[in-house]
Amino acid sequence: MRLIFLGAPGAGKGTQARTLAGERGIPQIATGDMLREAVAKGTRLGMEAKSYMDRGALVPDKVVVGLVAERLDQDDAKKGFILDGFPRTVAQAEVLERLLKDRELVVDRVIFFEVSEGELLRRLTGRRVCRGCGATYHLAFSPPKSAGRCDRCEGELYQREDDSEATVRRRLEVYAAQTSPLLDYYRSRGLLTRIAGEGSPEAIGRAIRQAVAR
Ligand code: AMP
């Protein structure tokens, strides 16, 4: 199963990708998580990426494509994967197509998470993430049992720097300008399934499983 989860920041791709990847025993390949890990480790790539991420801009294609190409060649990605947050530009999608073709692989389905802009803003600015396990919470919609602590691993919860309101607005503009053209790209290839990204996580998960089973 080779899937792409497409949608604006805050659309719920990460939450759903983590669940489905766990169920199917395939990796969730989330470029945002990989980049944040590089930033936390202070690698050269991380330092280069940080300045773009902090202002809500896209990290240059060559940096991200290199990370993805390496990740696709790891053993656990051989039987499938969920790409979460990649591709984000038509140029990235074209490179991905070539990378997969070289490995005699194709994308099976692209799931597009449709969520209104008001809802995205509410979700992103209230989002809190666990430093330990990456689980996500929302101050209003799904708060942790004890403030500032992860229910699962008791890790510290933090607000991503790029989840501040000004940066979130910028990220949504970048999405509209650079990522949304991917909808036509994948629609014209007959790969796109649109699902309603508002509703309970369980209902959204069911819609994804149906789309994938088709
Ligand atoms: P995310 O966690 O997917 O919201 O990504 C956080 C940030 O990482 C984005 O705002 C970008 O700066 C960067 N990023 C993640 N994925 C990509 C990508 N495919 N291309 C360029 N930049 C990316």
CSV table of C-alpha atoms and ligand atoms in Angstrom, one decimal:
chain,number,residue,atom,x,y,z
A,1,MET,CA,0.0,0.0,0.0
A,2,ARG,CA,1.6,3.3,-1.1
A,3,LEU,CA,-0.4,6.3,-0.1
A,4,ILE,CA,-0.1,10.1,-0.1
A,5,PHE,CA,-2.0,12.1,2.4
A,6,LEU,CA,-2.6,15.6,1.0
A,7,GLY,CA,-4.1,18.6,2.7
A,8,ALA,CA,-3.5,21.9,4.4
A,9,PRO,CA,-1.5,22.2,7.6
A,10,GLY,CA,-3.9,21.2,10.4
A,11,ALA,CA,-6.1,19.0,8.2
A,12,GLY,CA,-5.4,15.9,10.3
A,13,LYS,CA,-3.0,14.1,8.0
A,14,GLY,CA,-0.5,13.3,10.7
A,15,THR,CA,-3.0,11.9,13.2
A,16,GLN,CA,-4.7,9.7,10.6
A,17,ALA,CA,-1.4,8.6,9.0
A,18,ARG,CA,0.0,7.5,12.4
A,19,THR,CA,-3.1,5.3,13.1
A,20,LEU,CA,-3.3,3.7,9.6
A,21,ALA,CA,0.4,3.1,9.4
A,22,GLY,CA,0.3,1.4,12.8
A,23,GLU,CA,-2.6,-0.8,11.7
A,24,ARG,CA,-0.9,-1.8,8.5
A,25,GLY,CA,2.6,-2.2,9.7
A,26,ILE,CA,4.0,0.3,7.2
A,27,PRO,CA,5.9,3.5,8.0
A,28,GLN,CA,4.5,7.0,8.1
A,29,ILE,CA,7.0,9.2,6.2
A,30,ALA,CA,6.3,12.7,7.5
A,31,THR,CA,8.8,15.2,6.1
A,32,GLY,CA,7.8,17.8,8.7
A,33,ASP,CA,8.7,15.3,11.5
A,34,MET,CA,11.9,14.4,9.8
A,35,LEU,CA,12.9,18.1,9.5
A,36,ARG,CA,12.0,18.9,13.1
A,37,GLU,CA,14.1,15.9,14.2
A,38,ALA,CA,17.1,17.3,12.2
A,39,VAL,CA,16.5,20.7,13.7
A,40,ALA,CA,16.4,19.2,17.3
A,41,LYS,CA,19.7,17.3,16.6
A,42,GLY,CA,21.3,20.5,15.2
A,43,THR,CA,22.5,18.8,12.0
A,44,ARG,CA,23.6,21.0,9.1
A,45,LEU,CA,20.5,20.1,7.2
A,46,GLY,CA,18.4,21.0,10.3
A,47,MET,CA,20.1,24.4,10.6
A,48,GLU,CA,19.4,25.1,6.9
A,49,ALA,CA,15.8,24.0,7.2
A,50,LYS,CA,15.0,25.9,10.4
A,51,SER,CA,15.0,29.4,9.0
A,52,TYR,CA,12.4,28.4,6.4
A,53,MET,CA,10.2,26.4,8.8
A,54,ASP,CA,10.2,29.2,11.4
A,55,ARG,CA,8.7,31.6,8.9
A,56,GLY,CA,6.2,29.1,7.5
A,57,ALA,CA,7.9,28.8,4.1
A,58,LEU,CA,8.7,25.6,2.3
A,59,VAL,CA,12.2,24.1,2.8
A,60,PRO,CA,14.0,23.9,-0.6
A,61,ASP,CA,13.0,20.9,-2.7
A,62,LYS,CA,16.5,19.5,-2.9
A,63,VAL,CA,16.8,19.2,0.9
A,64,VAL,CA,13.4,17.5,1.3
A,65,VAL,CA,13.7,15.3,-1.8
A,66,GLY,CA,17.1,14.0,-0.5
A,67,LEU,CA,15.5,13.0,2.8
A,68,VAL,CA,12.6,11.2,1.2
A,69,ALA,CA,14.7,9.3,-1.3
A,70,GLU,CA,16.9,8.0,1.5
A,71,ARG,CA,13.8,7.1,3.6
A,72,LEU,CA,12.1,5.2,0.7
A,73,ASP,CA,15.2,2.9,0.5
A,74,GLN,CA,15.0,1.8,4.1
A,75,ASP,CA,13.8,-1.8,4.5
A,76,ASP,CA,10.6,-1.0,6.4
A,77,ALA,CA,9.3,1.1,3.4
A,78,LYS,CA,9.6,-1.9,1.0
A,79,LYS,CA,6.1,-3.2,1.6
A,80,GLY,CA,4.4,0.2,1.5
A,81,PHE,CA,4.3,3.7,3.2
A,82,ILE,CA,2.2,6.7,3.9
A,83,LEU,CA,3.7,10.0,2.7
A,84,ASP,CA,2.5,12.7,5.0
A,85,GLY,CA,3.4,16.3,4.1
A,86,PHE,CA,5.2,15.2,0.9
A,87,PRO,CA,4.9,16.1,-2.0
A,88,ARG,CA,4.1,19.8,-1.4
A,89,THR,CA,4.8,21.2,-4.8
A,90,VAL,CA,4.3,19.9,-8.3
A,91,ALA,CA,8.0,19.8,-8.7
A,92,GLN,CA,8.3,17.5,-5.7
A,93,ALA,CA,5.5,15.3,-7.1
A,94,GLU,CA,7.4,15.0,-10.4
A,95,VAL,CA,10.5,13.9,-8.6
A,96,LEU,CA,8.6,11.4,-6.5
A,97,GLU,CA,7.1,9.9,-9.7
A,98,ARG,CA,10.6,9.4,-11.0
A,99,LEU,CA,12.0,8.1,-7.7
A,100,LEU,CA,9.2,5.5,-7.6
A,101,LYS,CA,9.5,4.6,-11.3
A,102,ASP,CA,13.2,3.9,-10.8
A,103,ARG,CA,12.1,1.4,-8.1
A,104,GLU,CA,9.3,0.0,-10.3
A,105,LEU,CA,6.7,1.3,-7.9
A,106,VAL,CA,3.6,3.5,-8.2
A,107,VAL,CA,1.4,5.5,-5.8
A,108,ASP,CA,-1.8,3.6,-5.2
A,109,ARG,CA,-4.0,6.5,-3.9
A,110,VAL,CA,-3.9,10.1,-2.8
A,111,ILE,CA,-6.2,11.0,0.0
A,112,PHE,CA,-7.1,14.7,0.1
A,113,PHE,CA,-8.4,16.0,3.5
A,114,GLU,CA,-10.9,18.8,3.0
A,115,VAL,CA,-11.1,21.2,5.9
A,116,SER,CA,-12.4,24.8,6.0
A,117,GLU,CA,-9.9,27.6,6.6
A,118,GLY,CA,-11.6,28.7,9.9
A,119,GLU,CA,-11.3,25.2,11.2
A,120,LEU,CA,-7.7,24.9,10.2
A,121,LEU,CA,-6.8,28.1,12.1
A,122,ARG,CA,-8.6,26.9,15.2
A,123,ARG,CA,-7.0,23.6,15.1
A,124,LEU,CA,-3.4,24.8,14.5
A,125,THR,CA,-3.3,27.6,17.0
A,126,GLY,CA,-4.7,25.3,19.8
A,127,ARG,CA,-2.5,22.4,18.9
A,128,ARG,CA,0.0,21.0,21.4
A,129,VAL,CA,2.5,18.2,20.7
A,130,CYS,CA,4.2,15.8,23.0
A,131,ARG,CA,8.0,16.1,23.0
A,132,GLY,CA,8.3,12.4,23.9
A,133,CYS,CA,6.0,10.5,21.5
A,134,GLY,CA,4.7,13.1,19.0
A,135,ALA,CA,1.1,12.6,20.1
A,136,THR,CA,-1.1,15.7,19.4
A,137,TYR,CA,-3.6,17.4,21.6
A,138,HIS,CA,-5.8,20.5,21.3
A,139,LEU,CA,-6.4,22.9,24.2
A,140,ALA,CA,-10.2,23.0,23.5
A,141,PHE,CA,-11.1,19.9,21.5
A,142,SER,CA,-8.9,17.2,22.9
A,143,PRO,CA,-7.1,18.4,26.0
A,144,PRO,CA,-4.7,16.1,27.9
A,145,LYS,CA,-6.0,14.7,31.2
A,146,SER,CA,-3.4,16.8,33.1
A,147,ALA,CA,-2.4,20.2,31.7
A,148,GLY,CA,0.9,20.2,29.8
A,149,ARG,CA,1.5,16.4,30.1
A,150,CYS,CA,1.0,13.6,27.5
A,151,ASP,CA,-1.7,11.0,28.5
A,152,ARG,CA,0.3,8.3,26.8
A,153,CYS,CA,3.9,8.8,27.9
A,154,GLU,CA,3.8,11.8,30.4
A,155,GLY,CA,6.1,13.7,28.0
A,156,GLU,CA,6.0,17.5,28.0
A,157,LEU,CA,3.5,19.2,25.7
A,158,TYR,CA,4.7,22.2,23.6
A,159,GLN,CA,3.4,24.5,21.0
A,160,ARG,CA,5.3,24.2,17.7
A,161,GLU,CA,6.9,27.5,16.9
A,162,ASP,CA,5.2,27.6,13.5
A,163,ASP,CA,1.8,27.2,15.1
A,164,SER,CA,1.6,30.9,16.2
A,165,GLU,CA,-1.2,32.7,14.5
A,166,ALA,CA,0.9,34.8,12.1
A,167,THR,CA,3.0,31.9,11.0
A,168,VAL,CA,-0.1,29.7,10.6
A,169,ARG,CA,-1.7,32.3,8.2
A,170,ARG,CA,1.5,32.3,6.2
A,171,ARG,CA,1.6,28.5,6.0
A,172,LEU,CA,-2.0,28.5,4.8
A,173,GLU,CA,-1.1,31.0,2.1
A,174,VAL,CA,1.9,28.9,1.1
A,175,TYR,CA,-0.4,25.8,0.9
A,176,ALA,CA,-2.9,27.6,-1.3
A,177,ALA,CA,-0.2,28.9,-3.7
A,178,GLN,CA,2.2,26.0,-3.9
A,179,THR,CA,0.5,22.8,-2.7
A,180,SER,CA,-3.1,23.0,-3.8
A,181,PRO,CA,-2.1,22.7,-7.5
A,182,LEU,CA,-1.3,19.0,-6.6
A,183,LEU,CA,-5.1,18.4,-6.5
A,184,ASP,CA,-5.3,18.8,-10.2
A,185,TYR,CA,-2.1,16.9,-10.7
A,186,TYR,CA,-3.4,13.8,-9.0
A,187,ARG,CA,-7.0,14.2,-10.1
A,188,SER,CA,-5.8,14.1,-13.7
A,189,ARG,CA,-4.0,10.8,-13.0
A,190,GLY,CA,-7.1,9.3,-11.5
A,191,LEU,CA,-5.5,8.9,-8.1
A,192,LEU,CA,-7.3,11.5,-6.0
A,193,THR,CA,-9.9,10.7,-3.3
A,194,ARG,CA,-11.4,13.6,-1.4
A,195,ILE,CA,-12.6,13.0,2.1
A,196,ALA,CA,-14.3,15.3,4.6
A,197,GLY,CA,-11.6,16.1,7.1
A,198,GLU,CA,-14.1,17.6,9.7
A,199,GLY,CA,-15.8,15.2,12.1
A,200,SER,CA,-14.7,12.6,14.6
A,201,PRO,CA,-11.2,11.1,14.0
A,202,GLU,CA,-12.9,7.7,14.0
A,203,ALA,CA,-15.4,8.7,11.2
A,204,ILE,CA,-12.5,10.2,9.2
A,205,GLY,CA,-10.5,7.0,9.7
A,206,ARG,CA,-13.4,4.9,8.4
A,207,ALA,CA,-13.7,7.1,5.3
A,208,ILE,CA,-9.9,6.6,4.6
A,209,ARG,CA,-10.1,2.9,5.0
A,210,GLN,CA,-13.0,2.7,2.5
A,211,ALA,CA,-11.1,4.9,0.0
A,212,VAL,CA,-8.1,2.6,0.3
A,213,ALA,CA,-10.1,-0.6,0.0
A,214,ARG,CA,-11.7,0.6,-3.2
B,1,AMP,P1,4.4,20.0,8.7
B,1,AMP,O1,4.8,19.3,10.0
B,1,AMP,O2,4.1,19.0,7.6
B,1,AMP,O3,3.4,21.0,8.8
B,1,AMP,O4,5.8,20.7,8.2
B,1,AMP,C1,6.4,21.8,8.9
B,1,AMP,C2,7.3,22.6,8.0
B,1,AMP,O5,8.3,21.8,7.5
B,1,AMP,C3,6.6,23.2,6.8
B,1,AMP,O6,6.0,24.4,7.1
B,1,AMP,C4,7.8,23.4,5.9
B,1,AMP,O7,8.6,24.5,6.3
B,1,AMP,C5,8.6,22.1,6.2
B,1,AMP,N1,8.2,21.0,5.3
B,1,AMP,C6,7.6,19.9,5.6
B,1,AMP,N2,7.4,19.1,4.5
B,1,AMP,C7,7.9,19.8,3.5
B,1,AMP,C8,8.0,19.6,2.1
B,1,AMP,N3,7.5,18.4,1.5
B,1,AMP,N4,8.6,20.5,1.3
B,1,AMP,C9,9.1,21.6,1.8
B,1,AMP,N5,9.0,21.9,3.1
B,1,AMP,C10,8.5,21.0,4.0
